[in-house]
Amino acid sequence: MKTNKQNITIICVGLAGCLLTSLASSTAVMLFKGWELQGGVSELFYRMCIGYPSACLVVISIFPYLVPRLTKFLEKKLN
């Protein structure tokens, strides 16, 4: 697999998306169930320490293979 600037950009955007999604989902669940009952900021930090690295692992392991294939597939469909 060859690495180029576009692949690196896609992975970086994916990692930023993971951060925002992990933060939004953890915060939403905690607010829905009661912020203080869930443990507050310390529980949010704990959830982010587990959720964000897990999401990053998926991006780093799957995106380099998935994105080029999806790009080729979509180029065929659009042309």
Short mmCIF file of C-alpha atoms in Angstrom, two decimals:
data_model
loop_
_atom_site.label_atom_id
_atom_site.label_comp_id
_atom_site.label_asym_id
_atom_site.label_seq_id
_atom_site.Cartn_x
_atom_site.Cartn_y
_atom_site.Cartn_z
CA MET A 1 0.00 0.00 0.00
CA LYS A 2 1.42 3.34 -0.96
CA THR A 3 1.07 6.33 1.30
CA ASN A 4 0.40 9.75 -0.11
CA LYS A 5 -0.56 13.17 1.19
CA GLN A 6 -4.26 12.58 0.55
CA ASN A 7 -4.30 9.38 2.64
CA ILE A 8 -2.56 11.15 5.53
CA THR A 9 -5.06 14.02 5.33
CA ILE A 10 -7.98 11.59 5.35
CA ILE A 11 -6.61 9.77 8.40
CA CYS A 12 -6.03 13.07 10.26
CA VAL A 13 -9.58 14.20 9.50
CA GLY A 14 -10.82 10.79 10.67
CA LEU A 15 -8.93 11.14 13.96
CA ALA A 16 -10.38 14.61 14.53
CA GLY A 17 -13.82 13.20 13.76
CA CYS A 18 -13.22 10.43 16.28
CA LEU A 19 -12.42 12.98 18.96
CA LEU A 20 -15.53 15.03 18.29
CA THR A 21 -17.79 11.99 18.01
CA SER A 22 -16.41 10.38 21.17
CA LEU A 23 -16.79 13.61 23.11
CA ALA A 24 -20.30 14.27 21.82
CA SER A 25 -21.56 10.75 22.45
CA SER A 26 -20.06 10.45 25.94
CA THR A 27 -21.37 13.85 26.93
CA ALA A 28 -24.84 13.17 25.51
CA VAL A 29 -25.22 9.88 27.38
CA MET A 30 -24.03 11.43 30.61
CA LEU A 31 -26.38 14.40 30.27
CA PHE A 32 -29.30 12.12 29.42
CA LYS A 33 -28.71 9.87 32.43
CA GLY A 34 -27.79 12.69 34.80
CA TRP A 35 -24.39 14.36 34.79
CA GLU A 36 -23.73 14.10 38.53
CA LEU A 37 -25.22 10.60 38.80
CA GLN A 38 -22.84 9.43 36.09
CA GLY A 39 -19.77 10.84 37.82
CA GLY A 40 -19.27 14.25 36.22
CA VAL A 41 -16.03 15.34 34.60
CA SER A 42 -13.99 12.44 35.98
CA GLU A 43 -16.36 9.92 34.36
CA LEU A 44 -16.28 11.86 31.09
CA PHE A 45 -12.48 11.75 31.17
CA TYR A 46 -12.58 8.00 31.88
CA ARG A 47 -14.96 7.37 28.97
CA MET A 48 -12.81 9.46 26.64
CA CYS A 49 -9.69 7.55 27.72
CA ILE A 50 -11.36 4.35 26.56
CA GLY A 51 -13.54 5.50 23.67
CA TYR A 52 -11.19 7.81 21.77
CA PRO A 53 -8.22 5.40 21.50
CA SER A 54 -10.62 2.65 20.42
CA ALA A 55 -12.05 4.86 17.69
CA CYS A 56 -8.53 5.89 16.62
CA LEU A 57 -7.53 2.25 16.34
CA VAL A 58 -10.39 1.67 13.93
CA VAL A 59 -9.44 4.72 11.84
CA ILE A 60 -5.74 3.83 11.67
CA SER A 61 -6.33 0.16 10.90
CA ILE A 62 -9.27 0.38 8.48
CA PHE A 63 -9.19 3.79 6.75
CA PRO A 64 -5.95 3.22 4.76
CA TYR A 65 -7.61 0.23 3.05
CA LEU A 66 -11.19 1.43 2.95
CA VAL A 67 -10.76 4.97 1.58
CA PRO A 68 -8.90 4.08 -1.67
CA ARG A 69 -11.44 1.35 -2.44
CA LEU A 70 -14.38 3.62 -1.74
CA THR A 71 -12.80 6.35 -3.86
CA LYS A 72 -12.39 3.99 -6.83
CA PHE A 73 -15.92 2.65 -6.36
CA LEU A 74 -17.44 6.13 -6.24
CA GLU A 75 -15.42 7.32 -9.24
CA LYS A 76 -16.81 4.41 -11.27
CA LYS A 77 -20.36 5.14 -10.14
CA LEU A 78 -20.12 8.87 -10.89
CA ASN A 79 -18.53 8.49 -14.33
#
